[in-house]
Each structure stands twice: as structure tokens, then as C-alpha cells.
XYZ file of C-alpha atoms in Angstrom:
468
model
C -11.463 6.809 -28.773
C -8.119 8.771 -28.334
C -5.828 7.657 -25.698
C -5.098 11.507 -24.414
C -6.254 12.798 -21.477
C -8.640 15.457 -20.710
C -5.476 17.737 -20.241
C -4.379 16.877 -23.647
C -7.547 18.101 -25.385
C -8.724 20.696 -23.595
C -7.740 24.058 -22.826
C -5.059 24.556 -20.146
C -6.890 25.954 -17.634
C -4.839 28.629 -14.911
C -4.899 25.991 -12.451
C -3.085 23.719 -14.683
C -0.190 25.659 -15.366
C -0.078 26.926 -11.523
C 0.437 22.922 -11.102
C 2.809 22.517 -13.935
C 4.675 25.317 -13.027
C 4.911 24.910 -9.516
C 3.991 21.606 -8.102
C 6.885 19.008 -8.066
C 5.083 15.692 -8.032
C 5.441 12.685 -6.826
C 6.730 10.091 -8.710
C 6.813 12.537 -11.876
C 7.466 11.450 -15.574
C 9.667 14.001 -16.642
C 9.108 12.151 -20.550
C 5.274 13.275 -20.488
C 4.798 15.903 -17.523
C 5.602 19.256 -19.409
C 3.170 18.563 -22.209
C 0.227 16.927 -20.488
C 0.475 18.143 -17.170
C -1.877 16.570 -14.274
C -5.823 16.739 -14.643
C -6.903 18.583 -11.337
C -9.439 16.715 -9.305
C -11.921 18.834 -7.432
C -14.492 17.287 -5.497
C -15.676 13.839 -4.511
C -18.627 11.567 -3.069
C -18.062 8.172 -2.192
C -16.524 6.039 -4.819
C -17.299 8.762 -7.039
C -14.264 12.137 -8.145
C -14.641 14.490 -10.498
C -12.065 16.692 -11.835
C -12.645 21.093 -12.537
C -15.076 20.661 -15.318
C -17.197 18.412 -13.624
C -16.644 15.443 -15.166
C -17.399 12.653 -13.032
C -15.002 9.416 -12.822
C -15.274 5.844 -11.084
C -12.637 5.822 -8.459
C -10.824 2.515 -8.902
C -7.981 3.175 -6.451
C -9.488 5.085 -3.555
C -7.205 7.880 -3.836
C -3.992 5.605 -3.346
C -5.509 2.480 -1.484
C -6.502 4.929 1.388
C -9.955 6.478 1.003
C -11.681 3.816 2.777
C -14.763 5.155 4.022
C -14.956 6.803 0.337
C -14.684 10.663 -0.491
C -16.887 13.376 0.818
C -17.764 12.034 3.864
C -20.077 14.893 5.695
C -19.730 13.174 9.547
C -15.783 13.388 9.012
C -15.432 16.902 7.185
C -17.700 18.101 10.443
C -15.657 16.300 12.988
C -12.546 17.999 11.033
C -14.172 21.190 11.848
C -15.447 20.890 15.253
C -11.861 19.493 16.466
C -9.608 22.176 14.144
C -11.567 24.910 15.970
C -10.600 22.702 19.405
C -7.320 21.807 19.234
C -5.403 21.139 15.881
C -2.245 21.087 17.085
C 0.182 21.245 20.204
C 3.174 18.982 20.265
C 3.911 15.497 22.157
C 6.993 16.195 23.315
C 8.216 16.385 26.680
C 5.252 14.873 28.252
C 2.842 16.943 26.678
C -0.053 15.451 24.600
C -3.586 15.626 23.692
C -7.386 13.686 24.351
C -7.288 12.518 20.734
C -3.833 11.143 20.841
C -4.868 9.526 23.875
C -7.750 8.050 22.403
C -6.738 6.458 19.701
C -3.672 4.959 20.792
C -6.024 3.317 23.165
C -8.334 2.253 20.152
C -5.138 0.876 18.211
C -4.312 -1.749 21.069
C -7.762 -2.462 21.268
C -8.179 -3.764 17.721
C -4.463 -4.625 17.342
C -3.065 -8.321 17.928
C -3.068 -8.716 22.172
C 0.561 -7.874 22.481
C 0.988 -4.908 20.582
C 0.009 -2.137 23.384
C 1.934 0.533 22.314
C 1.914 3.230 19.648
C 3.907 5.651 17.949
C 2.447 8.364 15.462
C 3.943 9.720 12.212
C 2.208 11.211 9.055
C 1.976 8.256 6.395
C 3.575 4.684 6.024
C 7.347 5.603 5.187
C 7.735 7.556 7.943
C 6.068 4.359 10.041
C 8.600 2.078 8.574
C 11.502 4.443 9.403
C 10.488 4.322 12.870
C 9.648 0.626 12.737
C 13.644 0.197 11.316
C 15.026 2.526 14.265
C 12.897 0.674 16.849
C 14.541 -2.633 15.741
C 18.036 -1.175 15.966
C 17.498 0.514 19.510
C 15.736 -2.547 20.799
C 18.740 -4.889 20.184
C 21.144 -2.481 21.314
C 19.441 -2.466 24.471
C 19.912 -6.128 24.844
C 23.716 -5.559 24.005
C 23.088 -7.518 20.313
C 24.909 -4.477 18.730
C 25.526 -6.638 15.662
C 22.008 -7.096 14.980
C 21.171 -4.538 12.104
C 20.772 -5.939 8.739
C 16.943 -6.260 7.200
C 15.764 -8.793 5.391
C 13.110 -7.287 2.624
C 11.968 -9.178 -0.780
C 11.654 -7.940 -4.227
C 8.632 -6.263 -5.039
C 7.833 -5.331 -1.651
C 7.042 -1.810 -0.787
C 7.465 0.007 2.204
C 8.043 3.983 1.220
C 10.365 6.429 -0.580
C 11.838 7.937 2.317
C 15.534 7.293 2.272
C 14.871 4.632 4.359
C 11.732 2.773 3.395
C 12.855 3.071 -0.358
C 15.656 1.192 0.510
C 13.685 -1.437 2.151
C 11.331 -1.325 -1.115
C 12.628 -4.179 -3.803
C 11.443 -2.701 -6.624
C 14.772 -2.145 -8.779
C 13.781 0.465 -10.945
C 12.600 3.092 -8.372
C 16.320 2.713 -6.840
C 17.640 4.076 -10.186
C 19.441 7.504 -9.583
C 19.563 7.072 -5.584
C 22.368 4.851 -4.586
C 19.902 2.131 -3.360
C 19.289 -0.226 -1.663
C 21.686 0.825 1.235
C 24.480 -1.569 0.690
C 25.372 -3.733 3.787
C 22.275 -2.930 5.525
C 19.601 -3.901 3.775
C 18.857 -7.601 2.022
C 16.443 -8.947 -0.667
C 14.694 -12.089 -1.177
C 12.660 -13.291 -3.677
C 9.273 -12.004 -3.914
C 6.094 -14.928 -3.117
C 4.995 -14.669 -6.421
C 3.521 -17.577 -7.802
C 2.821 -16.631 -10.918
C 6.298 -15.680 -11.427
C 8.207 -18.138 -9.601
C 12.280 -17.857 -9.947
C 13.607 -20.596 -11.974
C 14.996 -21.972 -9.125
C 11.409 -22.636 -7.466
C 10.442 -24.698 -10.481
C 9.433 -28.178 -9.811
C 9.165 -28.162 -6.045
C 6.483 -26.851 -3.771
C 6.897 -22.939 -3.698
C 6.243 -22.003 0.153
C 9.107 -24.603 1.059
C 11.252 -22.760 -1.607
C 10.275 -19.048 -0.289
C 10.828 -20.639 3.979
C 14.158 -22.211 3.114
C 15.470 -19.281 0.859
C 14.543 -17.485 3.982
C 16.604 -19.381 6.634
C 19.601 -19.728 4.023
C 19.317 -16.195 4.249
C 19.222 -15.439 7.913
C 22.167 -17.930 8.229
C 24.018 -16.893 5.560
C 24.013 -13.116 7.173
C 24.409 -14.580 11.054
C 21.437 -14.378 12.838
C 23.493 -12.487 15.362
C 23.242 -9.755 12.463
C 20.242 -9.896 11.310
C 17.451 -7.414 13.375
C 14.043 -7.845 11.327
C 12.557 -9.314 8.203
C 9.602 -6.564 6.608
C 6.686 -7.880 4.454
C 3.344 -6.486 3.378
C 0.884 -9.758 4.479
C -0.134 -9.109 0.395
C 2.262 -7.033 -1.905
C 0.412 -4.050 -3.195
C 2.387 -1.315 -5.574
C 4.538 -4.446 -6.287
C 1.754 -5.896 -8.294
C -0.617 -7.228 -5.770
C 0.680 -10.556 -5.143
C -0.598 -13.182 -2.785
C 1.912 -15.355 -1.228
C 1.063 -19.266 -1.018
C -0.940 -19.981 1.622
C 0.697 -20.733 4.908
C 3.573 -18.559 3.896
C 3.209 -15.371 6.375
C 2.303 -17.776 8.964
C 6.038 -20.097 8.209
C 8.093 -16.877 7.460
C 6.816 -15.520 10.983
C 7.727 -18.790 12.576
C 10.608 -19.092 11.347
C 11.424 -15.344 12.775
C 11.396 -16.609 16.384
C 13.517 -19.536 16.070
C 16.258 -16.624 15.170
C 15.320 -14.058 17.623
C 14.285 -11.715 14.460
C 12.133 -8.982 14.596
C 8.732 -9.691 12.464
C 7.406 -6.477 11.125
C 4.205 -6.451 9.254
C 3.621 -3.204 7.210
C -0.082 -3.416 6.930
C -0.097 0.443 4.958
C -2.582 -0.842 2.944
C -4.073 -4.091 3.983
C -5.466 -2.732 7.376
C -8.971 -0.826 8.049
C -11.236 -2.791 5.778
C -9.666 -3.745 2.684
C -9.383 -7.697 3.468
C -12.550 -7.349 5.555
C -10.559 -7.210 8.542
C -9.246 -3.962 10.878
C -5.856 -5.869 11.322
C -5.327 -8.641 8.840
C -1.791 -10.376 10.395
C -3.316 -12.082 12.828
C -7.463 -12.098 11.945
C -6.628 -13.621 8.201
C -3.242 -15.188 8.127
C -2.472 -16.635 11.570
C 0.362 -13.893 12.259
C 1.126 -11.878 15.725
C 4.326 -9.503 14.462
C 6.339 -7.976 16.523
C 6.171 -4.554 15.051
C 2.877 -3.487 12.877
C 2.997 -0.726 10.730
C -0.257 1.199 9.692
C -1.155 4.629 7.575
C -3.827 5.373 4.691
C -6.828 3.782 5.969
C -6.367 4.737 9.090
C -7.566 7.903 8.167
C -9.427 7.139 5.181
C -6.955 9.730 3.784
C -8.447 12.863 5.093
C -5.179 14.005 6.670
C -1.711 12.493 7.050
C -1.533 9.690 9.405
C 0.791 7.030 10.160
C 1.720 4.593 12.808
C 3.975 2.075 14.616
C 2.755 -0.363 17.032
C 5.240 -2.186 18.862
C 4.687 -5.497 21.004
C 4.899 -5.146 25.404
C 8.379 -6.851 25.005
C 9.957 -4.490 23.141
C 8.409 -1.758 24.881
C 9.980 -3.158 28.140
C 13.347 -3.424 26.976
C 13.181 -0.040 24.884
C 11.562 1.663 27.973
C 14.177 0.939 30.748
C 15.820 3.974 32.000
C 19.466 4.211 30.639
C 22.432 6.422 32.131
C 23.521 8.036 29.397
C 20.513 9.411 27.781
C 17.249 8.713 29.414
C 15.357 9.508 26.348
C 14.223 7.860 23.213
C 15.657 10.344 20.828
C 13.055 10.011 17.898
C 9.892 12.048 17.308
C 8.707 14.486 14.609
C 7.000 17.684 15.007
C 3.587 16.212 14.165
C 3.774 13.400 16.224
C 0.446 12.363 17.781
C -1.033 15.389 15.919
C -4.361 15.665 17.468
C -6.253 16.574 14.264
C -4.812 13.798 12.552
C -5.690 11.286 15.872
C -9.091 12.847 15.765
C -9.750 11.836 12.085
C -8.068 8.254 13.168
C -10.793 7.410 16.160
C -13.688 9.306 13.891
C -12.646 7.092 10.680
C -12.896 4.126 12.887
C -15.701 4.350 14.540
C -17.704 5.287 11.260
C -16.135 1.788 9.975
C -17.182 -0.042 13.080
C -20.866 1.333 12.920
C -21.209 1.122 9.317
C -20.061 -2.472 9.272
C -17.529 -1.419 6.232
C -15.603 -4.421 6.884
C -18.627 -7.282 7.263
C -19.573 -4.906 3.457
C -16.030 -5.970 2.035
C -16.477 -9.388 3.268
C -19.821 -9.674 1.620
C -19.017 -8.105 -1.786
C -15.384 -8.882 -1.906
C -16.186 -12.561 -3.318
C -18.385 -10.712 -5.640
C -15.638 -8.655 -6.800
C -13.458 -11.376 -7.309
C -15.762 -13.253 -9.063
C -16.980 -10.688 -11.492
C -13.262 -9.382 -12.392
C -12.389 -12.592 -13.334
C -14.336 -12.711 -16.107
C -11.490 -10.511 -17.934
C -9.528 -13.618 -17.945
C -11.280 -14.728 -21.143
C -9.391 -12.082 -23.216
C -5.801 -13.259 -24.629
C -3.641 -10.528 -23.228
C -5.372 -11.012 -19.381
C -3.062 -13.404 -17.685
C -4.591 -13.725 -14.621
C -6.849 -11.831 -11.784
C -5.492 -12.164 -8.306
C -5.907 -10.511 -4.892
C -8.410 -10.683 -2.137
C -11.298 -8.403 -1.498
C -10.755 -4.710 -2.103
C -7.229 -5.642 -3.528
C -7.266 -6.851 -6.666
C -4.517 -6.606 -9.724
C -4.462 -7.764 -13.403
C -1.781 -9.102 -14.532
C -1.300 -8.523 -18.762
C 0.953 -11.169 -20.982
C 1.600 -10.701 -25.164
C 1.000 -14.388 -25.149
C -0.179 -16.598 -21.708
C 1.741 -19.919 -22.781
C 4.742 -18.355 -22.570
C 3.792 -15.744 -20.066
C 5.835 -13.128 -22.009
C 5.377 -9.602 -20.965
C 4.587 -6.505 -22.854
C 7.599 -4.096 -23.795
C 6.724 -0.754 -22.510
C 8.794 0.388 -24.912
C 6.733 -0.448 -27.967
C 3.347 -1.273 -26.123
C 2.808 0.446 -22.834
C -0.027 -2.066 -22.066
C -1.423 -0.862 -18.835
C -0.393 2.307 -19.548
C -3.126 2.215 -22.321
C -5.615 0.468 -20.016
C -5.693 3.335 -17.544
C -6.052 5.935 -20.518
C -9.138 4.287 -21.914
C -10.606 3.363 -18.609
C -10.495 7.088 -17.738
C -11.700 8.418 -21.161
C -14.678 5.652 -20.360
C -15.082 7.367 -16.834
C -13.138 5.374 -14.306
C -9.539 5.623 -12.540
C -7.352 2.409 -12.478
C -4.003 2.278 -11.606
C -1.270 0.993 -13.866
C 2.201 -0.140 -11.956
C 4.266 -2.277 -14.740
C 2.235 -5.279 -16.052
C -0.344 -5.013 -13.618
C -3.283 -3.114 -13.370
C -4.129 -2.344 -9.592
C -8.156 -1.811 -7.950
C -8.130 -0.712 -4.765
C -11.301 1.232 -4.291
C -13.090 3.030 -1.571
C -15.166 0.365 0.831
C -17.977 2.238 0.004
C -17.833 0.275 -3.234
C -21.285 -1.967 -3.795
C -22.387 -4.588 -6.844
C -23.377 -1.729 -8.834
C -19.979 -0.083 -8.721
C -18.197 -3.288 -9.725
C -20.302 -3.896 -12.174
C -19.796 -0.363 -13.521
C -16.132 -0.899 -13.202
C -15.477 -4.380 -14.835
C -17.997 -3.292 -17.872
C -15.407 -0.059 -18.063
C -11.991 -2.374 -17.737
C -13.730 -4.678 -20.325
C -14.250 -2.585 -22.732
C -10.616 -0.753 -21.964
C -9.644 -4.506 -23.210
C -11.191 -4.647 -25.924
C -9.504 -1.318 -27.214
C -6.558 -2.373 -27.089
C -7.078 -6.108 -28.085
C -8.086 -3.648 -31.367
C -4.910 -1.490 -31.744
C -2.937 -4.418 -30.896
C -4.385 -5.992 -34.410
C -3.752 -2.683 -35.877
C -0.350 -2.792 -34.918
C -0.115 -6.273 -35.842
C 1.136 -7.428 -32.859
């Protein structure tokens, strides 16, 4: 079957050169965009998209990790309505603010870890980590512990492509072209995956490794310089890597023996997709300090993000100062009360549905069925938890050698035949990503690891062609 898109084959349609022409993506691949363009995706219904000619296509990535309660949902397009024609928007500041602002920054504490009471609203996950960064700067300078700026991030980790939160990100090649990381301010360690341990970690017990490169780290900045430490509880566009057990739990720890800010950026682990609304403390032990949140908070049917931050910090960042009495951060759409609306709505349909007790039923399922793939040559392994799985693919698994995108785009290919077999996966380096809508049930994974098998054994094919 050919590896071109539907774009590639069929006729360019108006709306496809109105997007070629005029939409700037993101994330674009200048190499391939002006030929093939984007294929335009019209309409969807729970786990299910289909593009402008109908065609319908397995959605293995829930939009980007977001779509949580799954596409089409009639209860939320009506609440969108009924509020829009309410209120959509007046702004937050100066005292001013709105019932479903109100609401669910109320709901957030209630689901939240105990001492995270307070709430500040964005549109999507960088703009959350931003705030959480600025928050952790303030705070300290409050306490006169001016020196306390750096951030401690780890490689792989992703946290946004705003200036800031791509700088916090550790994957190298997205810094390419923009000056990044920010030199000075921002610090990498190594990322907790095990099945790419540094050569270092060889031979010794890999949590111990990942804790004391840690506290090297911390000391080897001054803890007097050091404000926060950021880290997704599992890495997601990074590959979706699980850290040894007890690790989130020991790096936390080790956080308050140096009076360093713990922020968990929970973008796409919260709202269902480990079975859990919060997973730092309900799955791995952990209370952070700061908590960041966005997609599934809104099952991505508008632009929400936020930033919880614990009483203490609150105190101390709340205290009436001399020189400026304000907190001098806030965007226009702050607390938008569409976008809270579609927050408290997307929540309570979880709640009532029982989404999360459905990902904690059928997420061992998932597992267990996907790992079946690991019986072909080029599958290395199958790792994740729940509703957030990768695959990792190797030219040979002795030696764990990696495909050269530049003569075998491996996942690359993967995604091509998976969507010419009628389902969307998501290919980010040597790893294929799943992140689907909870809606999601045994005959959808079935559906979807029949489609990713057969994807396999495509290219197990070409790859004998090619003689490689």
C-alpha cells in the first residue's frame, strides 16, 4: 500500500491550499509541507475523526493527548452554547470575575492534593509553566532568597514552546535555531529512562543514580540558587518514559531537604489518562508544590490551562508589599469564563461517567494487548501506563541500535500505514506515541493493535526489500 497520504493522491481541494497558503503550523516540516500539505479533519465522534471526504480514522492520540471525554460530545457542544450566549467573556482583572471562574477554581482544590488551594488560569500548558516559573521567582524574592532562580529540568522532558517552557523542554533538537536552553538559567539532568540508561548508570541501581545525579546537581548550582526542579510524573512527547519506581516520590523528597520548589506539570497525565484526576499524589506518593494542568482539563474543546499553587506560597506571594501591591502577571483570557465553563462541564461528565474507574479497567487491557507487538524484531519494547502508551523501534534489540531517519524514517512509516489502514498514531523520534480519547473500549484497542500490527508488518516487508 503506498506510504502517501490522502493529500498526496487526491485532488487538492480549496480548503487545502487556503491551509497551505495561509496557515503557519505548528511544528511545520518545511522539507514536506509545500508538496503534501495537511489533510483537513472535519468532524468527529468519540474515538472516531474523519477528515472532508468522509473518511473515517481511529483516533490514536486524542487530538494531542487532550480529547479525553472523546470528540463530538453533544452535552458539552450544548453547554458551549448555552454559556457563549451567557457570558463568554469579561476579564479578571481588577477584581472583576465570573460564576464559572469561580466554580472551577473551587472544583480544582477540591480534587487537587490538600494543599494546593489556589489557582491561576491561562490557555494551554506553556503558558501554565510560564506562570509556574514566574511564581517560583516571585515567591523567593518575597522571602529575600533573591539568588534563588535557576531550574532544574531533564532531557526529554517537555513542558511547552513558549520562550520559556521550550527552554525548560530537554529535547535538543527542538532548541535548534532559538538560542536555547536559556543559558545560566535553566539546567538539565538526565532523563529516567530505563531503557536508555547513560553509561554512567550502568551497573548500579538506576533510581539511586537519577536521586544522587539530582543532589550533585542542586549542590553543584548552590541550593541558595536553585528555585524549582520541573518533571512530567511520566514523560510524554519525550517518548513516554516511566521513571523507576519510587523515583517521583525520592526526587520530591529530596526537594524539601533544599528548600526547592517541586513542580509537577501534569499537561497530560491529569483528568483520566492514568485513571486518576490528579496522578502526583493518587499514583506516585507526590504532594508538589506547584501543579500544572491544561488539555484534559477541557477535553480540548477550548484553550485551557492552569497553575495551582500550594497555601504556603500563596501566603508569602499574597502579603501586601510597599512598592507595588500587585502581582503583576495575568493575560487577557485569564479565568475566561467559557473556557472555565467547559473545565467544570468536562469534569463533571468524567466524574458521572466514571471515565477514570473505565481507564482503570481497560488500561491493563491495553497494556496487555499492545504488547503483543513485542514479538516483531524491530519492536523494542511497549511501555507506559493506561491511556499512555509508546513503542519504542530498534534495527536490531541486542544492541538496541536505533533507526537512521535519514535512510529509514521508521515511525515515520508506521504512522503513514497506520493512517492509510484507518487509524492516527503519533510518531515523535523512535517512538510511536497512543494517547487516545477515554472513551476508548476493548473493541477500539483491538481495532487499533490489529491496525499497528499490520503497520509492522509493512515495514518488516520494505525493510527486506531494502535489505536492511
Amino acid at each position: 500500500m503506498s506510504l502517501n497520504s490522502s493529500t498526496d493522491t487526491d485532488k487538492k481541494t480549496e480548503l487545502w491550499r487556503k491551509d497551505k497558503d495561509h496557515f503557519f503550523h505548528p511544528y511545520t516540516d518545511f522539507s514536506k509541507f509545500d508538496s503534501q500539505g495537511s489533510t483537513i479533519y472535519s468532524s468527529g465522534k468519540d474515538h472516531f475523526i474523519y477528515d472532508e471526504d468522509g473518511t473515517r480514522y481511529l483516533d490514536g492520540i486524542a487530538g494531542l493527548w487532550c480529547v479525553n471525554i472523546g470528540h463530538g460530545n453533544k452535552e458539552m457542544a450544548d453547554h458551549i452554547a448555552e454559556q457563549a450566549a451567557k457570558l463568554a467573556y469579561y476579564n479578571t482583572f481588577g477584581g472583576a470575575s465570573s460564576p464559572p471562574a469561580a466554580r472551577l477554581a473551587e472544583k480544582l482544590a477540591a480534587i487537587a492534593p490538600a494543599t494546593l488551594n489556589k489557582t491561576f488560569f491561562g490557555t494551554g500548558g506553556s503558558m501554565a509553566n510560564d506562570t509556574a516559573i514566574k511564581i517560583a521567582h516571585y515567591y523567593f524574592n518575597q522571602l529575600g532568597k533573591t539568588t534563588k532562580k535557576k531550574i532544574i529540568s531533564r532531557n526529554l522532558g517537555y513542558h511547552g514552546s513558549t520562550y520559556l517552557a521550550h527552554a525548560l523542554t530537554g529535547i535538543e533538537s527542538t532548541h535548534i535555531g532559538f538560542d536555547l536552553p536559556i543559558e545560566g538559567l535553566i539546567h538539565h539532568v538526565s532523563a529516567p529512562y530505563p531503557y536508555r540508561k547513560p553509561p554512567a548508570a550502568e551497573g548500579i541501581d538506576f533510581c539511586d543514580f537519577l536521586v544522587n545525579e539530582l543532589e550533585r546537581t542542586i549542590l553543584e548550582l548552590g541550593a541558595e540558587n536553585v528555585a524549582a526542579f520541573i518533571a512530567e510524573p511520566i514523560m510524554g512527547a519525550g517518548g513516554v518514559i516511566v521513571p523507576p519506581e519510587l523515583y517521583n516520590k525520592r526526587t520530591w523528597e529530596l526537594c524539601k531537604k533544599y528548600e526547592v520548589l517541586y513542580i509537577a506539570d501534569e499537561v497530560v497525565t491529569a483528568f483520566g489518562r492514568l485513571g486518576h484526576m490528579i496522578a502526583s499524589e493518587a499514583v506516585f506518593g507526590v504532594v508538589p508544590d506547584i501543579l500544572v494542568l491544561a488539555k484534559g482539563i477541557s477535553s480540548g474543546y477550548v484553550p485551557l490551562g492552569a497553575t495551582m499553587i500550594s497555601d504556603t506560597i500563596y501566603e508569602v506571594i499574597s502579603a501586601p508589599k510597599d512598592a507595588n501591591p500587585y502581582f503583576t502577571h495575568g493575560f487577557t483570557y485569564s479565568g475566561h469564563a467559557l473556557s472555565c465553563a467547559v473545565g467544570l462541564k468536562n469534569i463533571e461528565i468524567m466524574e458521572r461517567e466514571g471515565f477514570c474507574q473505565h481507564v482503570r479497567e481497560h488500561g491493563p487491557y491495553f497494556e496487555e494487548r499492545l504488547r503483543v507487538l513485542e514479538k516483531y524484531p524491530i519492536v523494542a519494547e511497549v511501555r507506559g501506563s493506561h491511556f499512555m502508551l509508546g513503542i519504542e523501534f530498534v534495527v536490531d534489540k541486542k544492541t538496541k541500535t536505533a533507526f537512521d531517519p535519514d535512510v529509514f524514517d521508521v515511525t515515520d512509516r508506521i504512522f503513514k500505514h497506520c493512517k492509510n489502514l484507518g487509524a492516527i498514531v503519533r510518531p515523535v523520534g523512535p517512538v510511536v506515541v497512543l494517547s487516545p480519547p477515554l472513551t476508548f473500549d476493548r473493541e477500539a484497542i483491538d481495532l487499533l493493535v490489529e491496525i499497528l500490527s499490520r503497520a509492522i508488518e509493512q515495514v518488516l516487508l520494505e525493510l527486506k526489500e531494502m535489505g536492511i
